[in-house]
mmCIF file of C-alpha atoms in Angstrom:
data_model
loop_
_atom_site.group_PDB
_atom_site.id
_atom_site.type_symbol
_atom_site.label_atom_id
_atom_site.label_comp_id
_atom_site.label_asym_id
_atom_site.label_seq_id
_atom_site.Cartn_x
_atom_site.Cartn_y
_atom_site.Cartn_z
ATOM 1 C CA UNK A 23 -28.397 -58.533 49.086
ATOM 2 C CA UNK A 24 -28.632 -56.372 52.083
ATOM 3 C CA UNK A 25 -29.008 -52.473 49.982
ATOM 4 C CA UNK A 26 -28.225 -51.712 46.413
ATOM 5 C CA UNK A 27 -25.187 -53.299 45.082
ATOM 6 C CA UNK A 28 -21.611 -51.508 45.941
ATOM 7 C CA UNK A 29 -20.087 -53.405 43.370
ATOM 8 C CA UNK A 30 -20.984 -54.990 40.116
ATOM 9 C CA UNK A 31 -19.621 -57.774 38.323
ATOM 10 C CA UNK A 32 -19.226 -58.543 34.856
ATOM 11 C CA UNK A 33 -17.926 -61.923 33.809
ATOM 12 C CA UNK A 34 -18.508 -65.618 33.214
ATOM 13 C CA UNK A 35 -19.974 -68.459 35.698
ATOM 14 C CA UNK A 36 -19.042 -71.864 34.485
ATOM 15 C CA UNK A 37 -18.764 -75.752 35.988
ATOM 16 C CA UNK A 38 -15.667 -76.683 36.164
ATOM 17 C CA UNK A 39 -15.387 -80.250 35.531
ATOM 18 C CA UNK A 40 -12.618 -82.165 37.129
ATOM 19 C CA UNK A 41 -12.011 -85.726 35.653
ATOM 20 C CA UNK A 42 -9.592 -87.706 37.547
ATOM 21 C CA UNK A 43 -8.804 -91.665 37.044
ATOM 22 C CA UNK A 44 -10.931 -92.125 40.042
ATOM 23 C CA UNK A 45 -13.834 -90.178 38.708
ATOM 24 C CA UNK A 46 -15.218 -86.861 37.703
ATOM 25 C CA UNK A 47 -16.710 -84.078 39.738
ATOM 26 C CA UNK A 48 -18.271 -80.721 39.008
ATOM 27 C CA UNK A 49 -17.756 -77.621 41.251
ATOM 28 C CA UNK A 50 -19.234 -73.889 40.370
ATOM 29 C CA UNK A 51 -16.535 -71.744 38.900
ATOM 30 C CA UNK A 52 -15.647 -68.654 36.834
ATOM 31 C CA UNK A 53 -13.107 -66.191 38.123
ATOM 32 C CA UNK A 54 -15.592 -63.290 37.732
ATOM 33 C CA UNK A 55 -17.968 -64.998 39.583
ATOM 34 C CA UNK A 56 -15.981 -66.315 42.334
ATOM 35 C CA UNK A 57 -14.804 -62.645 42.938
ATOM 36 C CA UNK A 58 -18.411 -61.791 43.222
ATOM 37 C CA UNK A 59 -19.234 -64.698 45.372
ATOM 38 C CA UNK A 60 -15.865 -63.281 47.362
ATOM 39 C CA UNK A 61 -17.274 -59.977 47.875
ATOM 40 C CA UNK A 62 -20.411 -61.266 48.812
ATOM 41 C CA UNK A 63 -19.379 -63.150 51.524
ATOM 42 C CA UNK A 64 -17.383 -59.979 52.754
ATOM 43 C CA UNK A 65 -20.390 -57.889 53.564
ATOM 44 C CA UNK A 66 -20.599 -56.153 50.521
ATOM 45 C CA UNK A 67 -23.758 -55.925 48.171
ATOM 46 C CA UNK A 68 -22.899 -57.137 45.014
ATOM 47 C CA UNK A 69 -24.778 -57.866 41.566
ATOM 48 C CA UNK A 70 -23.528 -60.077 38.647
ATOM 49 C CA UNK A 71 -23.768 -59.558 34.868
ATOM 50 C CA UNK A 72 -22.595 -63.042 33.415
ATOM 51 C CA UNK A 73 -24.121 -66.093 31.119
ATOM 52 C CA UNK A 74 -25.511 -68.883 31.970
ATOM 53 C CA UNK A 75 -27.808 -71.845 30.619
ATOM 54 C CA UNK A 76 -31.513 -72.609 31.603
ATOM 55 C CA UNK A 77 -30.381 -76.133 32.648
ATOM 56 C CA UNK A 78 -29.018 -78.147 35.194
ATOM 57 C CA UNK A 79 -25.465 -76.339 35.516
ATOM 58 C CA UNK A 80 -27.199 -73.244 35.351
ATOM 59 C CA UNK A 81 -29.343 -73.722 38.605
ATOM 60 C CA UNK A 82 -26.385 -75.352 40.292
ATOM 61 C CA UNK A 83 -24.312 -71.836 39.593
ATOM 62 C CA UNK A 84 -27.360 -69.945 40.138
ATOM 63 C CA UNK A 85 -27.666 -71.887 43.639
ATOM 64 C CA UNK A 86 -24.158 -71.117 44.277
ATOM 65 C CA UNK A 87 -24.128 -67.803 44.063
ATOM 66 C CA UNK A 88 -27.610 -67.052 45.640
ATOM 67 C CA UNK A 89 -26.405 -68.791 48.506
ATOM 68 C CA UNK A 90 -23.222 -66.033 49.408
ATOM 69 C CA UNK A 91 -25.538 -63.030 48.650
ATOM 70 C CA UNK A 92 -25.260 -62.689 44.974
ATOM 71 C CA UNK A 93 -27.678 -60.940 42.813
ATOM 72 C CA UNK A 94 -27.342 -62.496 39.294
ATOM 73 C CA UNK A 95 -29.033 -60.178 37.069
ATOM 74 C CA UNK A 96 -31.871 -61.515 34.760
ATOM 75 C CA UNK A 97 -30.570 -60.686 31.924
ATOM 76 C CA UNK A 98 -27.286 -63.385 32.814
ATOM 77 C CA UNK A 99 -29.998 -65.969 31.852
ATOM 78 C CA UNK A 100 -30.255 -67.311 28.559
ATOM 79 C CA UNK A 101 -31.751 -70.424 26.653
ATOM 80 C CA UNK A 102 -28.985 -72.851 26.024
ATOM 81 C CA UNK A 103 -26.463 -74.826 27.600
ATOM 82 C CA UNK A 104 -23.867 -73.245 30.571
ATOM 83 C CA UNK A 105 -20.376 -73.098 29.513
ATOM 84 C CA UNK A 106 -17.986 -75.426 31.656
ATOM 85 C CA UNK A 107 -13.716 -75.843 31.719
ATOM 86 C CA UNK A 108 -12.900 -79.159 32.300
ATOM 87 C CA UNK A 109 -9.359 -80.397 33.805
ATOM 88 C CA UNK A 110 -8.493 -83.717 33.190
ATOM 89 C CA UNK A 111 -6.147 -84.836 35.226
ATOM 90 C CA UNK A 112 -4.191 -87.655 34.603
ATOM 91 C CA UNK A 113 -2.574 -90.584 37.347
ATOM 92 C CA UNK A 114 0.726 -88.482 37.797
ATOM 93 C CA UNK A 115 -1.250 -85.340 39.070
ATOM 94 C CA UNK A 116 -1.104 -83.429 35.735
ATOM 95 C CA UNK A 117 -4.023 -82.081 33.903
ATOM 96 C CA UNK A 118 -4.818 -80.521 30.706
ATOM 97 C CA UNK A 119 -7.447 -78.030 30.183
ATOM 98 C CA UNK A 120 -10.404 -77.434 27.403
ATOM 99 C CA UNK A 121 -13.139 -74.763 27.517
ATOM 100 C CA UNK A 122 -16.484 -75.337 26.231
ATOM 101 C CA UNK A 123 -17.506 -71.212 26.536
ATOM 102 C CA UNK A 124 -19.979 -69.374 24.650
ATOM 103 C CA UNK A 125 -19.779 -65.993 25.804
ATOM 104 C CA UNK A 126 -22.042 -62.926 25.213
ATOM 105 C CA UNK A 127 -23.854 -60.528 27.470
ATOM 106 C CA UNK A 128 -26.947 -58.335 27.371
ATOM 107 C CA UNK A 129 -25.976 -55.085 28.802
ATOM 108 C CA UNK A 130 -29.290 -53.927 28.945
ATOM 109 C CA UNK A 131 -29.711 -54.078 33.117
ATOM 110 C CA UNK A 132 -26.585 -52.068 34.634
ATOM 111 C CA UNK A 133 -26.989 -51.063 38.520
ATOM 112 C CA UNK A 134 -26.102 -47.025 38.765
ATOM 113 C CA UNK A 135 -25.024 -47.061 42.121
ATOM 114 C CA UNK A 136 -22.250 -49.519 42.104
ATOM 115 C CA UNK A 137 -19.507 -47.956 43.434
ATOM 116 C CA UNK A 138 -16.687 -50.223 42.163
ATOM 117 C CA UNK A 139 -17.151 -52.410 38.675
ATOM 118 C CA UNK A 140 -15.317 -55.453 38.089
ATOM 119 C CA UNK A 141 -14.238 -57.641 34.896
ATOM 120 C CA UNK A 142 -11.457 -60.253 33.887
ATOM 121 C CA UNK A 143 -10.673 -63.363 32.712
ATOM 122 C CA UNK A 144 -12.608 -64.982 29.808
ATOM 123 C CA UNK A 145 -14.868 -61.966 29.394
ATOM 124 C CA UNK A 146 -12.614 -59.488 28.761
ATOM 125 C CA UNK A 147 -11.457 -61.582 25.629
ATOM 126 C CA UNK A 148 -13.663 -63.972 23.754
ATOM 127 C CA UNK A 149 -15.803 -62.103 21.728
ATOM 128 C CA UNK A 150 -18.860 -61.502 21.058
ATOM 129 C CA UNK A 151 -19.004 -60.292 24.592
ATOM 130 C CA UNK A 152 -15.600 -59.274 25.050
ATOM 131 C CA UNK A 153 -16.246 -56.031 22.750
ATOM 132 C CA UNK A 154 -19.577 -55.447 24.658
ATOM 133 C CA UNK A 155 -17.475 -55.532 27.880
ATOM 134 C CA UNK A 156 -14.813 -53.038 26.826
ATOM 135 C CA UNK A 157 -18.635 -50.851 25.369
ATOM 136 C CA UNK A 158 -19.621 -51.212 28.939
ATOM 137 C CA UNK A 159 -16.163 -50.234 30.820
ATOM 138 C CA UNK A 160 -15.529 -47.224 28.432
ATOM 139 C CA UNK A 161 -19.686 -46.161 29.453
ATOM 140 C CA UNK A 162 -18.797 -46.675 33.335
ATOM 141 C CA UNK A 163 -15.504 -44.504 33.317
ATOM 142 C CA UNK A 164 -15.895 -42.067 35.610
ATOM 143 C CA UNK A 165 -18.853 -43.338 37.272
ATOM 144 C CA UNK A 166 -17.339 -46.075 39.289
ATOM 145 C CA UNK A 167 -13.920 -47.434 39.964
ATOM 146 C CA UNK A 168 -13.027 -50.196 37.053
ATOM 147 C CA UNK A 169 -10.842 -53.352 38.373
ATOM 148 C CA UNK A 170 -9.686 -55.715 36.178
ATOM 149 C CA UNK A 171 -7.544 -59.172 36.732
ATOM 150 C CA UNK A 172 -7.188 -60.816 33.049
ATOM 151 C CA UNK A 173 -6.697 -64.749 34.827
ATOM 152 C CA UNK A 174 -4.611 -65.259 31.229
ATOM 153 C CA UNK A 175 -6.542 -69.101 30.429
ATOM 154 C CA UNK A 176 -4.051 -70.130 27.492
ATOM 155 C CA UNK A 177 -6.268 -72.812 26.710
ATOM 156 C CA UNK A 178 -8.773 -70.354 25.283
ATOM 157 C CA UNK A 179 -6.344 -67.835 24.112
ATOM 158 C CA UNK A 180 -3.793 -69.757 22.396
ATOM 159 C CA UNK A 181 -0.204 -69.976 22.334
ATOM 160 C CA UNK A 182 0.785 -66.557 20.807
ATOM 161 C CA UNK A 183 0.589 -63.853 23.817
ATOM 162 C CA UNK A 184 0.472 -61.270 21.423
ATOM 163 C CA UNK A 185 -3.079 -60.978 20.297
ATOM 164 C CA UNK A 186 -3.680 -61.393 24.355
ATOM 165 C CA UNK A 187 -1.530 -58.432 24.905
ATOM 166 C CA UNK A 188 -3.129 -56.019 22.479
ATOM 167 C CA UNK A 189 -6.913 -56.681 24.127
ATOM 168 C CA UNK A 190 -5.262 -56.995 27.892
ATOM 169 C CA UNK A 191 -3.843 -53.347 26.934
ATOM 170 C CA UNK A 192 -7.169 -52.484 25.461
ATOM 171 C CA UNK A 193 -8.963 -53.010 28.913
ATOM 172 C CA UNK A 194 -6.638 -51.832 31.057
ATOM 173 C CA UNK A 195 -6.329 -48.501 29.495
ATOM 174 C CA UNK A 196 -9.965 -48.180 30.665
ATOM 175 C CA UNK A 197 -10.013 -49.208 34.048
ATOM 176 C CA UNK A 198 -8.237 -47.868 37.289
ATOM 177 C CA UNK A 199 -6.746 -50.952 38.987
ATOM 178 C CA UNK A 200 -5.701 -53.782 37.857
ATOM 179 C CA UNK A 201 -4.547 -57.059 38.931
ATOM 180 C CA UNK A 202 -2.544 -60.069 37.650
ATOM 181 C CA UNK A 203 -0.967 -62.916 38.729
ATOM 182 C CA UNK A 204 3.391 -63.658 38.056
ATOM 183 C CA UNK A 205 1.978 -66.347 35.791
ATOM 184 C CA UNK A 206 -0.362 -63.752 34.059
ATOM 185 C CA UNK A 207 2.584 -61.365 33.384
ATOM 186 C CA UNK A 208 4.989 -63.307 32.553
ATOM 187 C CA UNK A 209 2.885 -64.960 29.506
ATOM 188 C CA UNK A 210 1.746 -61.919 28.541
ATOM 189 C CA UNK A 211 5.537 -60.648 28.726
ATOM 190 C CA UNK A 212 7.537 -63.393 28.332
ATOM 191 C CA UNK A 213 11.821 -61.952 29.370
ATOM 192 C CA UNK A 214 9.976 -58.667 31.142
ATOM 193 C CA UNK A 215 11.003 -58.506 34.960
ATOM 194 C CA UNK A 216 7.324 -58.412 37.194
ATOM 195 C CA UNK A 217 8.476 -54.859 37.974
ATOM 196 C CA UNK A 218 8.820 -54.009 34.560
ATOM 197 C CA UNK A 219 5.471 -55.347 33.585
ATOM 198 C CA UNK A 220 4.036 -53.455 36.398
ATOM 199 C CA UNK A 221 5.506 -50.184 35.718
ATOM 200 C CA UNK A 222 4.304 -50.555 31.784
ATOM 201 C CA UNK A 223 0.505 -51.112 32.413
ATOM 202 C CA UNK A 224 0.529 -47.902 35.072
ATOM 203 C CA UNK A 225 1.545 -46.444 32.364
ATOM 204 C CA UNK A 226 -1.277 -47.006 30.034
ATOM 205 C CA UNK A 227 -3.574 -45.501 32.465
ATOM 206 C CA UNK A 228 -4.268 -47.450 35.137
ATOM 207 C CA UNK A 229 -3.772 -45.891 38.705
ATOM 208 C CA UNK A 230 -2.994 -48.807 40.764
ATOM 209 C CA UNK A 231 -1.449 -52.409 39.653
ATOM 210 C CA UNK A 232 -1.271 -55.378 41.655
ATOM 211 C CA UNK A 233 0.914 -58.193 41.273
ATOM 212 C CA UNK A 234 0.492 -61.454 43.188
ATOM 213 C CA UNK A 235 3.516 -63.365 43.308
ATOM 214 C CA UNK A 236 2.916 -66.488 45.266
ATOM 215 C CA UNK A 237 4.739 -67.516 48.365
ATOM 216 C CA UNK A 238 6.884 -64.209 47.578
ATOM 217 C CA UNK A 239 4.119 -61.663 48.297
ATOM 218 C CA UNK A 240 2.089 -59.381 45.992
ATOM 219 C CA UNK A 241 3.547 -55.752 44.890
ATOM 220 C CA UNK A 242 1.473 -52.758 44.344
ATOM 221 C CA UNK A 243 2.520 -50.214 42.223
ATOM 222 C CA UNK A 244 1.276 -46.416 41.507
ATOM 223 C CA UNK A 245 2.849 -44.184 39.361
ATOM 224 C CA UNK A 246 6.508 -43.256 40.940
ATOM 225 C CA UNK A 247 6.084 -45.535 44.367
ATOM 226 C CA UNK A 248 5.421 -49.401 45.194
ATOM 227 C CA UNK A 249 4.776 -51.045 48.083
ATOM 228 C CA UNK A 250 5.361 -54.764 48.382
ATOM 229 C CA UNK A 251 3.092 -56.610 50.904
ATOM 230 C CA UNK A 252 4.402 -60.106 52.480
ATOM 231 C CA UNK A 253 2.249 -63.378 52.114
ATOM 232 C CA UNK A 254 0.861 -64.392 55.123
ATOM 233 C CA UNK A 255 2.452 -67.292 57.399
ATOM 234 C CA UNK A 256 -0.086 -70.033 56.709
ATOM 235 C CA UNK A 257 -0.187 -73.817 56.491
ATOM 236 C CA UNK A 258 -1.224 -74.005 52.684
ATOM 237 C CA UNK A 259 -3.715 -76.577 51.707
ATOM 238 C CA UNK A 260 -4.061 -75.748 48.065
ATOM 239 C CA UNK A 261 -4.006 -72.382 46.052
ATOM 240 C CA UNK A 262 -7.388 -72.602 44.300
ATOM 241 C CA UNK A 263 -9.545 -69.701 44.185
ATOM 242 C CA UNK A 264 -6.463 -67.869 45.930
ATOM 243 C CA UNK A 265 -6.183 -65.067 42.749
ATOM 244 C CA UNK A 266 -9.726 -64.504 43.358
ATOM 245 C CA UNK A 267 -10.192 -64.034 47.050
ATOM 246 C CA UNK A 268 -6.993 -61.999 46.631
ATOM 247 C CA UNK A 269 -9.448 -59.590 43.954
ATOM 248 C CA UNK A 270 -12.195 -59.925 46.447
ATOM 249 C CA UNK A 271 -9.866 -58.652 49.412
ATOM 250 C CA UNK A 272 -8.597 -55.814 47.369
ATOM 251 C CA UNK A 273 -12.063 -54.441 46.315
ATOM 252 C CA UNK A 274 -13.020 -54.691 49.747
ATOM 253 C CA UNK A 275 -10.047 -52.440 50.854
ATOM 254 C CA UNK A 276 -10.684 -49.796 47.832
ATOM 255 C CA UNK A 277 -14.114 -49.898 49.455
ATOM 256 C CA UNK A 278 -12.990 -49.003 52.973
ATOM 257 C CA UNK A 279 -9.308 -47.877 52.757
ATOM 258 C CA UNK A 280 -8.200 -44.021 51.687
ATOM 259 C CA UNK A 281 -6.267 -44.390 48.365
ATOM 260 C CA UNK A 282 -3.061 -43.047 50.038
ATOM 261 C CA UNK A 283 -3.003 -46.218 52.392
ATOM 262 C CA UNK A 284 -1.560 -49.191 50.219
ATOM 263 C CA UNK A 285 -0.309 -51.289 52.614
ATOM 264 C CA UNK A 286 -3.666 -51.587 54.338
ATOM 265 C CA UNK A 287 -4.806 -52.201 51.120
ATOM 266 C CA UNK A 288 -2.413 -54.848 49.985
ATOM 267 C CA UNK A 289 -2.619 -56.603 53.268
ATOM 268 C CA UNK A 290 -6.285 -56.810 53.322
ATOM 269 C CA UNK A 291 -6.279 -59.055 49.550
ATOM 270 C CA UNK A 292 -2.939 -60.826 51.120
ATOM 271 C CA UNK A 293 -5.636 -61.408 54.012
ATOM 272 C CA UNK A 294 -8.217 -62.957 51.975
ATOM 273 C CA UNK A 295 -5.671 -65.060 49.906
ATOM 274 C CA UNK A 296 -4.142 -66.434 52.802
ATOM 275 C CA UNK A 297 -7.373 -67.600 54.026
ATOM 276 C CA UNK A 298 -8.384 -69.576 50.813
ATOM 277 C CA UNK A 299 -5.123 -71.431 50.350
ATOM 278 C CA UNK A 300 -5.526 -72.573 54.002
ATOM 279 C CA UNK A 301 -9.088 -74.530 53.308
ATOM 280 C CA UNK A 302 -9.026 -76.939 50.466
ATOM 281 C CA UNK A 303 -10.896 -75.692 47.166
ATOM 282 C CA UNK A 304 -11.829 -71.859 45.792
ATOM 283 C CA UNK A 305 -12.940 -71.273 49.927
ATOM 284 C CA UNK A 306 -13.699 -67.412 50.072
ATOM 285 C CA UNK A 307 -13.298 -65.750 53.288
ATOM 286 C CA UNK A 308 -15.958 -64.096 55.233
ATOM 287 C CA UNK A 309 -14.816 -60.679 56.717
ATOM 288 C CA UNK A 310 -14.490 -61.842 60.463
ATOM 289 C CA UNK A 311 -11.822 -64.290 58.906
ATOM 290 C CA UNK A 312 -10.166 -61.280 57.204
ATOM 291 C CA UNK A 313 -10.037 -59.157 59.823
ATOM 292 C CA UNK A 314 -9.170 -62.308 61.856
ATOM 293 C CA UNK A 315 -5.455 -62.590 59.690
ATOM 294 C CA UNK A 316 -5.357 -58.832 58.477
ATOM 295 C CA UNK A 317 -2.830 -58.022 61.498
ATOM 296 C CA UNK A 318 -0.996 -61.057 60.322
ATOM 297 C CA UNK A 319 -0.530 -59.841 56.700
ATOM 298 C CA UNK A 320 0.089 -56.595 57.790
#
């Protein structure tokens, strides 16, 4: 990093391991840590609380996230294996998922001058460290901005949404922003309308919600007014990593834009989304290439 970290991380790193009848390859993952490795690349100083193994994976993810600007904290270290999601996908194209996740986190080493804090996905709900990350939020209000996107992963939560829903409301009662995907929302509120969903987590507390909605756009919503931003016109390659960059981009703007100016907000994460699903794989803008399609987006 360049100066203390702006913006902290807290969530898992894993390999995800993609089998294919052709064979099987392992790429770096983790939502939380791709957002990190997002903002990194962006310019802005950023730390990361996570877990990972002293083994093989674990200096591969460690490698990986050096390599944008990351500081992993020591603490994210631990002796055993690193946790890895592995798709298998079968000669059609489809693939079925399975986690192999053991999450927990040390919250010993927190940076005090972050400036925005971050947390979603499988943190924020497999304990044992999903109840230290809700300790940590509820011990950060006030101190720095909280963002949360819960990345809903059925495979580890289940098929009921409901138990999902009471620890996604949990969370975002704590935190400021949050984000989620159409996907996310409507498994957490299966029949709800996106604008529905939207309006019922501002009202637990939250003072901005973002909803990404594909080809369609994203929506940003504050209590009594919404805004809806346009996707970029891009060739798309694929949409991995998209949801992320799209976090990345909007911390970025809550860094740098006023809070009254949601558009510039919303079209700086439409920005950073459009540039990952125009490169094949979770590729994470730099901010040249944001400011390079922001006017675009806008």
């Amino acid at each position: 990093m360049t100066g203390p970290a702006r913006a902290f991380v807290i969530g898992e790193a894993l390999i995800d391991v993609i089998v294919r009848p052709d064979g099987t390859d392992e790429i770096p993952g983790g939502s939380p840590a791709n957002v990190a490795r997002g903002l990194a690349r962006l310019g802005v100083p950023t730390a990361l609380l996570t877990r990972i193994g002293d083994d093989d994976r674990g200096r591969l993810l460690l490698a990986h996230l050096a390599s944008a600007g990351v500081d992993v904290l020591p603490a994210s270290v631990h002796y055993g294996r690193t946790g890895s999601a592995t798709a298998t996908v079968d000669a059609a194209g489809d693939a079925s998922y399975a986690f192999d996740i053991d999450w927990d986190i040390d919250p010993a080493a927190i940076p005090d001058e972050a400036t925005v804090v971050h947390t979603g996905s499988i943190a924020a709900f497999l304990e044992p460290g999903a109840g230290k990350v809700r300790a940590l939020l509820r011990d950060l209000r006030g101190r720095a901005t909280l963002t949360f996107d819960p990345n809903v992963r059925p495979a580890v939560l289940g098929a009921d949404p409901v138990p999902a829903r009471v620890t996604f409301e949990a969370v975002a009662s704590l935190v400021d922003v949050v984000k989620l995907s159409a996907e996310d929302a409507h498994w957490l509120y299966p029949g709800r309308t996106l604008d529905a969903v939207a309006e019922h987590i501002v009202g637990a507390g939250p003072r901005l919600v973002a909803v990404t909605r594909g080809a369609a756009g994203s929506t940003l919503h504050v209590p009594g007014h919404t805004v809806r931003i346009r996707a970029a016109a891009v060739d798309v390659v694929d949409t991995v990593g998209a949801g992320d960059s799209y976090m990345a981009g909007l911390i970025l703007g809550l860094l740098e834009t006023p809070p009254a100016a949601l558009h510039r907000l919303g079209a700086l994460a439409a920005a950073a989304a459009a540039y990952t699903v125009s490169h094949r794989g979770a590729e994470l803008p730099r901010y040249r290439d944001v400011a390079a399609h922001t006017s675009e987006a806008s």
